[in-house]
PDB file of C-alpha atoms and ligand atoms in Angstrom:
ATOM      1  CA  UNK A   4      17.238 -23.470  38.353  1.00 79.00           C
ATOM      2  CA  UNK A   5      15.397 -22.285  35.265  1.00 95.00           C
ATOM      3  CA  UNK A   6      17.635 -22.588  32.216  1.00 97.00           C
ATOM      4  CA  UNK A   7      17.697 -20.423  29.116  1.00 98.00           C
ATOM      5  CA  UNK A   8      17.681 -22.770  26.148  1.00 98.00           C
ATOM      6  CA  UNK A   9      17.807 -22.293  22.391  1.00 98.00           C
ATOM      7  CA  UNK A  10      17.286 -25.550  20.510  1.00 98.00           C
ATOM      8  CA  UNK A  11      17.426 -26.058  16.760  1.00 98.00           C
ATOM      9  CA  UNK A  12      14.973 -28.543  15.291  1.00 98.00           C
ATOM     10  CA  UNK A  13      16.445 -29.357  11.905  1.00 98.00           C
ATOM     11  CA  UNK A  14      13.366 -31.417  10.977  1.00 98.00           C
ATOM     12  CA  UNK A  15      13.835 -33.468   7.765  1.00 98.00           C
ATOM     13  CA  UNK A  16      16.656 -31.347   6.378  1.00 98.00           C
ATOM     14  CA  UNK A  17      20.356 -31.834   5.513  1.00 98.00           C
ATOM     15  CA  UNK A  18      22.295 -34.897   4.421  1.00 98.00           C
ATOM     16  CA  UNK A  19      24.672 -36.407   6.977  1.00 98.00           C
ATOM     17  CA  UNK A  20      27.744 -34.536   5.637  1.00 98.00           C
ATOM     18  CA  UNK A  21      25.791 -31.271   5.392  1.00 98.00           C
ATOM     19  CA  UNK A  22      24.480 -31.785   8.923  1.00 98.00           C
ATOM     20  CA  UNK A  23      27.997 -32.303  10.276  1.00 98.00           C
ATOM     21  CA  UNK A  24      29.104 -29.107   8.519  1.00 98.00           C
ATOM     22  CA  UNK A  25      26.141 -27.249  10.011  1.00 98.00           C
ATOM     23  CA  UNK A  26      26.978 -28.555  13.494  1.00 98.00           C
ATOM     24  CA  UNK A  27      30.584 -27.475  13.005  1.00 98.00           C
ATOM     25  CA  UNK A  28      29.466 -23.984  12.001  1.00 98.00           C
ATOM     26  CA  UNK A  29      27.092 -23.755  14.997  1.00 98.00           C
ATOM     27  CA  UNK A  30      29.896 -24.781  17.388  1.00 98.00           C
ATOM     28  CA  UNK A  31      32.260 -22.217  15.856  1.00 98.00           C
ATOM     29  CA  UNK A  32      29.654 -19.454  16.074  1.00 97.00           C
ATOM     30  CA  UNK A  33      28.623 -20.298  19.644  1.00 97.00           C
ATOM     31  CA  UNK A  34      32.241 -20.636  20.806  1.00 96.00           C
ATOM     32  CA  UNK A  35      33.149 -17.304  19.246  1.00 95.00           C
ATOM     33  CA  UNK A  36      30.283 -15.182  20.514  1.00 95.00           C
ATOM     34  CA  UNK A  37      27.381 -17.166  21.946  1.00 96.00           C
ATOM     35  CA  UNK A  38      25.752 -15.968  25.173  1.00 97.00           C
ATOM     36  CA  UNK A  39      27.383 -18.218  27.813  1.00 96.00           C
ATOM     37  CA  UNK A  40      24.147 -18.270  29.832  1.00 97.00           C
ATOM     38  CA  UNK A  41      22.222 -20.061  27.106  1.00 98.00           C
ATOM     39  CA  UNK A  42      22.161 -23.834  26.665  1.00 98.00           C
ATOM     40  CA  UNK A  43      22.429 -24.473  22.934  1.00 98.00           C
ATOM     41  CA  UNK A  44      20.998 -27.688  21.489  1.00 98.00           C
ATOM     42  CA  UNK A  45      20.902 -29.052  17.944  1.00 98.00           C
ATOM     43  CA  UNK A  46      18.356 -31.718  17.015  1.00 99.00           C
ATOM     44  CA  UNK A  47      19.328 -33.344  13.718  1.00 98.00           C
ATOM     45  CA  UNK A  48      17.610 -36.310  12.071  1.00 98.00           C
ATOM     46  CA  UNK A  49      18.286 -39.710  13.709  1.00 98.00           C
ATOM     47  CA  UNK A  50      20.878 -40.879  11.188  1.00 98.00           C
ATOM     48  CA  UNK A  51      23.009 -37.785  11.860  1.00 98.00           C
ATOM     49  CA  UNK A  52      23.035 -38.136  15.633  1.00 98.00           C
ATOM     50  CA  UNK A  53      26.251 -40.087  16.138  1.00 98.00           C
ATOM     51  CA  UNK A  54      28.277 -37.886  13.780  1.00 98.00           C
ATOM     52  CA  UNK A  55      26.775 -34.626  15.031  1.00 98.00           C
ATOM     53  CA  UNK A  56      27.245 -35.629  18.687  1.00 98.00           C
ATOM     54  CA  UNK A  57      30.901 -36.437  17.925  1.00 98.00           C
ATOM     55  CA  UNK A  58      31.283 -33.083  16.158  1.00 98.00           C
ATOM     56  CA  UNK A  59      29.944 -31.054  19.110  1.00 98.00           C
ATOM     57  CA  UNK A  60      31.767 -33.044  21.825  1.00 96.00           C
ATOM     58  CA  UNK A  61      33.883 -30.774  23.981  1.00 95.00           C
ATOM     59  CA  UNK A  62      31.852 -27.699  23.017  1.00 96.00           C
ATOM     60  CA  UNK A  63      28.895 -26.061  24.749  1.00 95.00           C
ATOM     61  CA  UNK A  64      26.503 -27.404  22.149  1.00 98.00           C
ATOM     62  CA  UNK A  65      24.288 -30.330  23.162  1.00 98.00           C
ATOM     63  CA  UNK A  66      22.514 -32.833  20.926  1.00 98.00           C
ATOM     64  CA  UNK A  67      18.880 -33.893  20.860  1.00 98.00           C
ATOM     65  CA  UNK A  68      16.680 -36.220  18.815  1.00 98.00           C
ATOM     66  CA  UNK A  69      13.437 -35.158  17.179  1.00 98.00           C
ATOM     67  CA  UNK A  70      11.464 -38.173  18.357  1.00 98.00           C
ATOM     68  CA  UNK A  71      11.823 -41.635  19.866  1.00 98.00           C
ATOM     69  CA  UNK A  72       9.885 -44.881  19.830  1.00 98.00           C
ATOM     70  CA  UNK A  73       7.093 -45.608  22.280  1.00 98.00           C
ATOM     71  CA  UNK A  74       8.493 -49.093  22.929  1.00 98.00           C
ATOM     72  CA  UNK A  75      11.895 -49.939  24.394  1.00 98.00           C
ATOM     73  CA  UNK A  76      12.950 -52.407  21.665  1.00 98.00           C
ATOM     74  CA  UNK A  77      11.747 -55.272  19.516  1.00 98.00           C
ATOM     75  CA  UNK A  78       9.918 -55.917  16.260  1.00 98.00           C
ATOM     76  CA  UNK A  79       8.972 -52.336  15.386  1.00 98.00           C
ATOM     77  CA  UNK A  80      10.389 -51.832  11.899  1.00 98.00           C
ATOM     78  CA  UNK A  81      11.639 -48.337  11.244  1.00 98.00           C
ATOM     79  CA  UNK A  82      11.436 -47.185  14.846  1.00 98.00           C
ATOM     80  CA  UNK A  83      14.333 -45.697  16.822  1.00 98.00           C
ATOM     81  CA  UNK A  84      14.301 -46.292  20.566  1.00 98.00           C
ATOM     82  CA  UNK A  85      15.144 -43.859  23.335  1.00 98.00           C
ATOM     83  CA  UNK A  86      18.026 -46.136  24.294  1.00 98.00           C
ATOM     84  CA  UNK A  87      19.440 -45.923  20.746  1.00 98.00           C
ATOM     85  CA  UNK A  88      19.098 -42.158  20.738  1.00 98.00           C
ATOM     86  CA  UNK A  89      20.877 -41.971  24.080  1.00 98.00           C
ATOM     87  CA  UNK A  90      23.656 -44.297  22.933  1.00 98.00           C
ATOM     88  CA  UNK A  91      24.162 -42.087  19.857  1.00 98.00           C
ATOM     89  CA  UNK A  92      24.980 -39.151  22.138  1.00 98.00           C
ATOM     90  CA  UNK A  93      21.673 -37.294  22.472  1.00 98.00           C
ATOM     91  CA  UNK A  94      20.774 -35.651  25.773  1.00 98.00           C
ATOM     92  CA  UNK A  95      17.422 -34.213  24.707  1.00 98.00           C
ATOM     93  CA  UNK A  96      14.452 -35.551  22.764  1.00 98.00           C
ATOM     94  CA  UNK A  97      11.660 -33.490  21.219  1.00 98.00           C
ATOM     95  CA  UNK A  98       8.296 -35.132  21.895  1.00 98.00           C
ATOM     96  CA  UNK A  99       4.813 -34.225  20.751  1.00 98.00           C
ATOM     97  CA  UNK A 100       5.769 -31.862  17.959  1.00 98.00           C
ATOM     98  CA  UNK A 101       2.612 -30.770  16.141  1.00 97.00           C
ATOM     99  CA  UNK A 102       3.985 -32.201  12.885  1.00 97.00           C
ATOM    100  CA  UNK A 103       4.181 -35.634  14.535  1.00 98.00           C
ATOM    101  CA  UNK A 104       0.729 -35.265  16.036  1.00 97.00           C
ATOM    102  CA  UNK A 105      -0.752 -34.044  12.751  1.00 96.00           C
ATOM    103  CA  UNK A 106       1.031 -36.116  10.071  1.00 97.00           C
ATOM    104  CA  UNK A 107       1.821 -39.292  12.014  1.00 97.00           C
ATOM    105  CA  UNK A 108      -1.230 -39.532  14.227  1.00 97.00           C
ATOM    106  CA  UNK A 109       0.655 -39.228  17.487  1.00 98.00           C
ATOM    107  CA  UNK A 110      -1.857 -39.281  20.341  1.00 98.00           C
ATOM    108  CA  UNK A 111      -1.547 -38.398  23.995  1.00 98.00           C
ATOM    109  CA  UNK A 112      -1.484 -42.134  24.810  1.00 98.00           C
ATOM    110  CA  UNK A 113       1.497 -42.659  22.468  1.00 98.00           C
ATOM    111  CA  UNK A 114       3.231 -39.607  23.875  1.00 98.00           C
ATOM    112  CA  UNK A 115       2.908 -40.896  27.415  1.00 98.00           C
ATOM    113  CA  UNK A 116       4.725 -44.073  26.405  1.00 98.00           C
ATOM    114  CA  UNK A 117       7.439 -42.036  24.668  1.00 98.00           C
ATOM    115  CA  UNK A 118       7.840 -39.811  27.721  1.00 98.00           C
ATOM    116  CA  UNK A 119       8.310 -42.902  29.889  1.00 98.00           C
ATOM    117  CA  UNK A 120      10.973 -44.227  27.498  1.00 98.00           C
ATOM    118  CA  UNK A 121      12.795 -40.889  27.477  1.00 98.00           C
ATOM    119  CA  UNK A 122      12.851 -40.676  31.278  1.00 98.00           C
ATOM    120  CA  UNK A 123      13.978 -44.302  31.564  1.00 98.00           C
ATOM    121  CA  UNK A 124      17.033 -43.382  29.479  1.00 98.00           C
ATOM    122  CA  UNK A 125      17.763 -40.131  31.282  1.00 98.00           C
ATOM    123  CA  UNK A 126      16.929 -38.023  28.230  1.00 98.00           C
ATOM    124  CA  UNK A 127      15.411 -34.575  28.735  1.00 98.00           C
ATOM    125  CA  UNK A 128      12.105 -34.377  26.860  1.00 98.00           C
ATOM    126  CA  UNK A 129      11.278 -31.125  25.080  1.00 98.00           C
ATOM    127  CA  UNK A 130       7.509 -31.496  25.199  1.00 98.00           C
ATOM    128  CA  UNK A 131       5.676 -29.506  22.519  1.00 98.00           C
ATOM    129  CA  UNK A 132       2.178 -28.099  22.777  1.00 98.00           C
ATOM    130  CA  UNK A 133       0.246 -25.482  20.856  1.00 98.00           C
ATOM    131  CA  UNK A 134      -3.051 -24.733  19.172  1.00 97.00           C
ATOM    132  CA  UNK A 135      -4.159 -24.695  15.523  1.00 96.00           C
ATOM    133  CA  UNK A 136      -5.387 -21.471  13.918  1.00 95.00           C
ATOM    134  CA  UNK A 137      -9.179 -22.036  14.216  1.00 95.00           C
ATOM    135  CA  UNK A 138      -8.848 -22.460  17.981  1.00 96.00           C
ATOM    136  CA  UNK A 139      -6.761 -19.304  18.272  1.00 95.00           C
ATOM    137  CA  UNK A 140      -9.361 -17.460  16.206  1.00 93.00           C
ATOM    138  CA  UNK A 141     -12.110 -18.792  18.458  1.00 96.00           C
ATOM    139  CA  UNK A 142     -10.168 -17.655  21.531  1.00 96.00           C
ATOM    140  CA  UNK A 143      -9.940 -21.246  22.823  1.00 98.00           C
ATOM    141  CA  UNK A 144      -6.148 -21.609  22.783  1.00 98.00           C
ATOM    142  CA  UNK A 145      -5.785 -21.847  26.552  1.00 98.00           C
ATOM    143  CA  UNK A 146      -8.350 -24.633  26.901  1.00 98.00           C
ATOM    144  CA  UNK A 147      -6.757 -26.531  24.017  1.00 98.00           C
ATOM    145  CA  UNK A 148      -3.234 -26.339  25.423  1.00 98.00           C
ATOM    146  CA  UNK A 149      -4.433 -27.147  28.942  1.00 98.00           C
ATOM    147  CA  UNK A 150      -6.087 -30.310  27.604  1.00 98.00           C
ATOM    148  CA  UNK A 151      -2.824 -31.318  25.902  1.00 98.00           C
ATOM    149  CA  UNK A 152      -0.976 -30.868  29.197  1.00 98.00           C
ATOM    150  CA  UNK A 153      -3.673 -32.633  31.250  1.00 98.00           C
ATOM    151  CA  UNK A 154      -3.553 -35.698  28.988  1.00 98.00           C
ATOM    152  CA  UNK A 155       0.237 -36.030  29.006  1.00 98.00           C
ATOM    153  CA  UNK A 156       2.854 -34.313  31.142  1.00 98.00           C
ATOM    154  CA  UNK A 157       0.435 -33.382  33.950  1.00 98.00           C
ATOM    155  CA  UNK A 158       0.063 -37.126  34.570  1.00 98.00           C
ATOM    156  CA  UNK A 159       3.762 -37.370  35.444  1.00 98.00           C
ATOM    157  CA  UNK A 160       5.017 -37.665  38.992  1.00 98.00           C
ATOM    158  CA  UNK A 161       6.661 -34.442  40.138  1.00 98.00           C
ATOM    159  CA  UNK A 162      10.160 -35.975  40.102  1.00 97.00           C
ATOM    160  CA  UNK A 163       9.882 -36.614  36.340  1.00 98.00           C
ATOM    161  CA  UNK A 164       7.934 -33.460  35.534  1.00 98.00           C
ATOM    162  CA  UNK A 165      10.695 -31.276  36.961  1.00 98.00           C
ATOM    163  CA  UNK A 166      13.180 -32.708  34.474  1.00 97.00           C
ATOM    164  CA  UNK A 167      11.377 -31.715  31.288  1.00 98.00           C
ATOM    165  CA  UNK A 168      11.349 -28.656  29.090  1.00 98.00           C
ATOM    166  CA  UNK A 169       8.148 -27.335  27.516  1.00 98.00           C
ATOM    167  CA  UNK A 170       7.943 -25.729  24.080  1.00 98.00           C
ATOM    168  CA  UNK A 171       4.870 -23.694  23.191  1.00 98.00           C
ATOM    169  CA  UNK A 172       4.515 -23.791  19.421  1.00 98.00           C
ATOM    170  CA  UNK A 173       1.318 -22.280  18.029  1.00 97.00           C
ATOM    171  CA  UNK A 174       0.712 -24.326  14.869  1.00 96.00           C
ATOM    172  CA  UNK A 175      -0.277 -21.244  12.870  1.00 94.00           C
ATOM    173  CA  UNK A 176       3.181 -19.769  13.481  1.00 93.00           C
ATOM    174  CA  UNK A 177       5.244 -22.820  12.466  1.00 93.00           C
ATOM    175  CA  UNK A 178       7.042 -22.300   9.178  1.00 89.00           C
ATOM    176  CA  UNK A 179       4.562 -19.627   8.168  1.00 88.00           C
ATOM    177  CA  UNK A 180       6.669 -16.546   8.832  1.00 83.00           C
ATOM    178  CA  UNK A 181       3.813 -15.455  11.093  1.00 85.00           C
ATOM    179  CA  UNK A 182       5.202 -15.187  14.615  1.00 88.00           C
ATOM    180  CA  UNK A 183       3.097 -14.920  17.731  1.00 90.00           C
ATOM    181  CA  UNK A 184       3.433 -11.394  19.055  1.00 94.00           C
ATOM    182  CA  UNK A 185       5.547 -10.949  22.153  1.00 95.00           C
ATOM    183  CA  UNK A 186       2.315 -10.346  24.075  1.00 96.00           C
ATOM    184  CA  UNK A 187       0.636 -13.495  22.727  1.00 96.00           C
ATOM    185  CA  UNK A 188       3.716 -15.586  23.612  1.00 97.00           C
ATOM    186  CA  UNK A 189       3.946 -14.128  27.118  1.00 98.00           C
ATOM    187  CA  UNK A 190       0.224 -14.607  27.712  1.00 98.00           C
ATOM    188  CA  UNK A 191       0.357 -18.320  26.837  1.00 98.00           C
ATOM    189  CA  UNK A 192       3.649 -18.970  28.640  1.00 98.00           C
ATOM    190  CA  UNK A 193       2.270 -17.321  31.743  1.00 98.00           C
ATOM    191  CA  UNK A 194      -0.916 -19.384  31.415  1.00 98.00           C
ATOM    192  CA  UNK A 195       1.144 -22.603  31.146  1.00 98.00           C
ATOM    193  CA  UNK A 196       3.314 -21.631  34.116  1.00 98.00           C
ATOM    194  CA  UNK A 197       0.187 -20.849  36.115  1.00 98.00           C
ATOM    195  CA  UNK A 198      -1.286 -24.243  35.260  1.00 98.00           C
ATOM    196  CA  UNK A 199       1.974 -25.892  36.385  1.00 98.00           C
ATOM    197  CA  UNK A 200       1.820 -23.933  39.646  1.00 98.00           C
ATOM    198  CA  UNK A 201      -1.751 -25.136  40.223  1.00 98.00           C
ATOM    199  CA  UNK A 202      -0.710 -28.721  39.594  1.00 98.00           C
ATOM    200  CA  UNK A 203       2.817 -28.991  41.047  1.00 98.00           C
ATOM    201  CA  UNK A 204       3.261 -25.806  43.066  1.00 98.00           C
ATOM    202  CA  UNK A 205       4.869 -22.445  42.401  1.00 98.00           C
ATOM    203  CA  UNK A 206       8.427 -23.597  43.057  1.00 98.00           C
ATOM    204  CA  UNK A 207       8.258 -26.280  40.356  1.00 98.00           C
ATOM    205  CA  UNK A 208       6.553 -23.842  37.959  1.00 98.00           C
ATOM    206  CA  UNK A 209       9.298 -21.286  38.446  1.00 98.00           C
ATOM    207  CA  UNK A 210      11.984 -23.839  37.609  1.00 98.00           C
ATOM    208  CA  UNK A 211      10.569 -25.173  34.336  1.00 98.00           C
ATOM    209  CA  UNK A 212      11.933 -23.727  31.101  1.00 98.00           C
ATOM    210  CA  UNK A 213       9.199 -22.822  28.619  1.00 98.00           C
ATOM    211  CA  UNK A 214      10.471 -22.221  25.095  1.00 98.00           C
ATOM    212  CA  UNK A 215       8.666 -20.460  22.273  1.00 97.00           C
ATOM    213  CA  UNK A 216       8.612 -21.948  18.763  1.00 97.00           C
ATOM    214  CA  UNK A 217       7.111 -20.681  15.515  1.00 96.00           C
ATOM    215  CA  UNK A 218       8.946 -18.508  12.974  1.00 94.00           C
ATOM    216  CA  UNK A 219      11.412 -17.321  15.604  1.00 95.00           C
ATOM    217  CA  UNK A 220      14.400 -15.632  13.953  1.00 96.00           C
ATOM    218  CA  UNK A 221      17.294 -13.418  14.997  1.00 96.00           C
ATOM    219  CA  UNK A 222      15.146 -10.413  14.022  1.00 96.00           C
ATOM    220  CA  UNK A 223      12.350 -11.174  16.506  1.00 95.00           C
ATOM    221  CA  UNK A 224      14.097 -13.268  19.202  1.00 97.00           C
ATOM    222  CA  UNK A 225      14.981 -10.256  21.375  1.00 97.00           C
ATOM    223  CA  UNK A 226      11.395  -9.102  21.597  1.00 97.00           C
ATOM    224  CA  UNK A 227      10.120 -12.618  22.351  1.00 97.00           C
ATOM    225  CA  UNK A 228      12.855 -13.456  24.875  1.00 97.00           C
ATOM    226  CA  UNK A 229      12.365 -10.184  26.742  1.00 97.00           C
ATOM    227  CA  UNK A 230       9.178 -11.646  28.221  1.00 97.00           C
ATOM    228  CA  UNK A 231       9.482 -12.918  31.797  1.00 97.00           C
ATOM    229  CA  UNK A 232       7.987 -16.336  31.007  1.00 98.00           C
ATOM    230  CA  UNK A 233       9.807 -16.996  27.705  1.00 98.00           C
ATOM    231  CA  UNK A 234      12.974 -18.956  28.489  1.00 98.00           C
ATOM    232  CA  UNK A 235      14.241 -19.445  24.962  1.00 98.00           C
ATOM    233  CA  UNK A 236      13.191 -20.946  21.681  1.00 98.00           C
ATOM    234  CA  UNK A 237      12.677 -24.117  19.685  1.00 98.00           C
ATOM    235  CA  UNK A 238      13.790 -23.073  16.250  1.00 98.00           C
ATOM    236  CA  UNK A 239      12.961 -24.682  12.907  1.00 97.00           C
ATOM    237  CA  UNK A 240      13.935 -22.913   9.685  1.00 97.00           C
ATOM    238  CA  UNK A 241      16.326 -20.396  11.233  1.00 97.00           C
ATOM    239  CA  UNK A 242      18.325 -23.167  12.929  1.00 98.00           C
ATOM    240  CA  UNK A 243      19.621 -24.223   9.501  1.00 98.00           C
ATOM    241  CA  UNK A 244      21.468 -20.907   9.164  1.00 98.00           C
ATOM    242  CA  UNK A 245      24.323 -20.639  11.697  1.00 98.00           C
ATOM    243  CA  UNK A 246      24.363 -16.824  11.667  1.00 97.00           C
ATOM    244  CA  UNK A 247      20.612 -16.535  12.184  1.00 97.00           C
ATOM    245  CA  UNK A 248      20.739 -19.247  14.864  1.00 98.00           C
ATOM    246  CA  UNK A 249      23.566 -17.429  16.683  1.00 98.00           C
ATOM    247  CA  UNK A 250      21.491 -14.254  16.606  1.00 98.00           C
ATOM    248  CA  UNK A 251      18.687 -16.140  18.358  1.00 98.00           C
ATOM    249  CA  UNK A 252      21.110 -17.638  20.922  1.00 98.00           C
ATOM    250  CA  UNK A 253      22.083 -14.052  21.684  1.00 98.00           C
ATOM    251  CA  UNK A 254      18.473 -12.899  21.866  1.00 97.00           C
ATOM    252  CA  UNK A 255      18.603 -12.511  25.662  1.00 97.00           C
ATOM    253  CA  UNK A 256      21.343  -9.915  25.520  1.00 90.00           C
ATOM    254  CA  UNK A 257      20.030  -6.398  25.933  1.00 67.00           C
TER     255      UNK A 257
HETATM  256  P1  LIG B 324       9.885 -22.675  12.333  1.00 53.30           P
HETATM  257  O1  LIG B 324      10.917 -21.968  13.191  1.00 53.30           O
HETATM  258  O2  LIG B 324      10.422 -23.081  10.993  1.00 53.30           O
HETATM  259  O3  LIG B 324       8.598 -21.927  12.273  1.00 53.30           O
HETATM  260  O4  LIG B 324       9.562 -24.054  13.082  1.00 53.30           O
HETATM  261  C1  LIG B 324       9.276 -24.034  14.434  1.00 53.30           C
HETATM  262  C2  LIG B 324       9.245 -25.434  14.907  1.00 53.30           C
HETATM  263  O5  LIG B 324       8.377 -26.202  14.539  1.00 53.30           O
HETATM  264  C3  LIG B 324      10.326 -25.879  15.793  1.00 53.30           C
HETATM  265  O6  LIG B 324      10.067 -27.129  16.317  1.00 53.30           O
END
């Protein structure tokens, strides 16, 4: 069944103690008044994972990592494997974020190895895709995103594909305060779902959660989440503020 999901990507923010406090505040807010139909996930930096996972244990809040290594283990200084992430308590892992593609040269080939590692550990990948501004301005966003999908997750066998979550994050909307309009989000999500239907069939397409990311806040979540193909959000800046994050979690409520 298609899940509604709101996931916070904390990116490179908060110390470990501040992250634990933030997780505590998110749990309190979600327990008090979070929409019970929404799966809530927090994705702190690696070094916070164990403490944050312990903090959210027993609550409805789940934990995810922001990345994982392409290799299972070995002499890869500074890398953190999917197995480590899993053993620290994460259930999700964000893969292919545009910041990783852009600043750390992550290619489709690397991502395919990371996806394989995530699946091998039973983690749920949150696979990110999305176009840069010049492509949006040229009207080529669909072709760009389709190519990203074709080179990565569309190579997966159906059994794996069905387990992942997709996040559409137009790069021009990330951290810019410039959100895609509800119509732009719906148009792309519907395009992605259609491409999934072409590849894996309508039933699979209808079961995949497609999240929107890019300057999503409590003030615009309702409008974005009202779209039939928007199943939640991957939230950056606003996930650092428990009240704003709670407002997004409750963005499906009428
Ligand atoms: P912002 O919500 O800060 O725009 O970030 C979105 C994002 O990149 C989530 O992964």
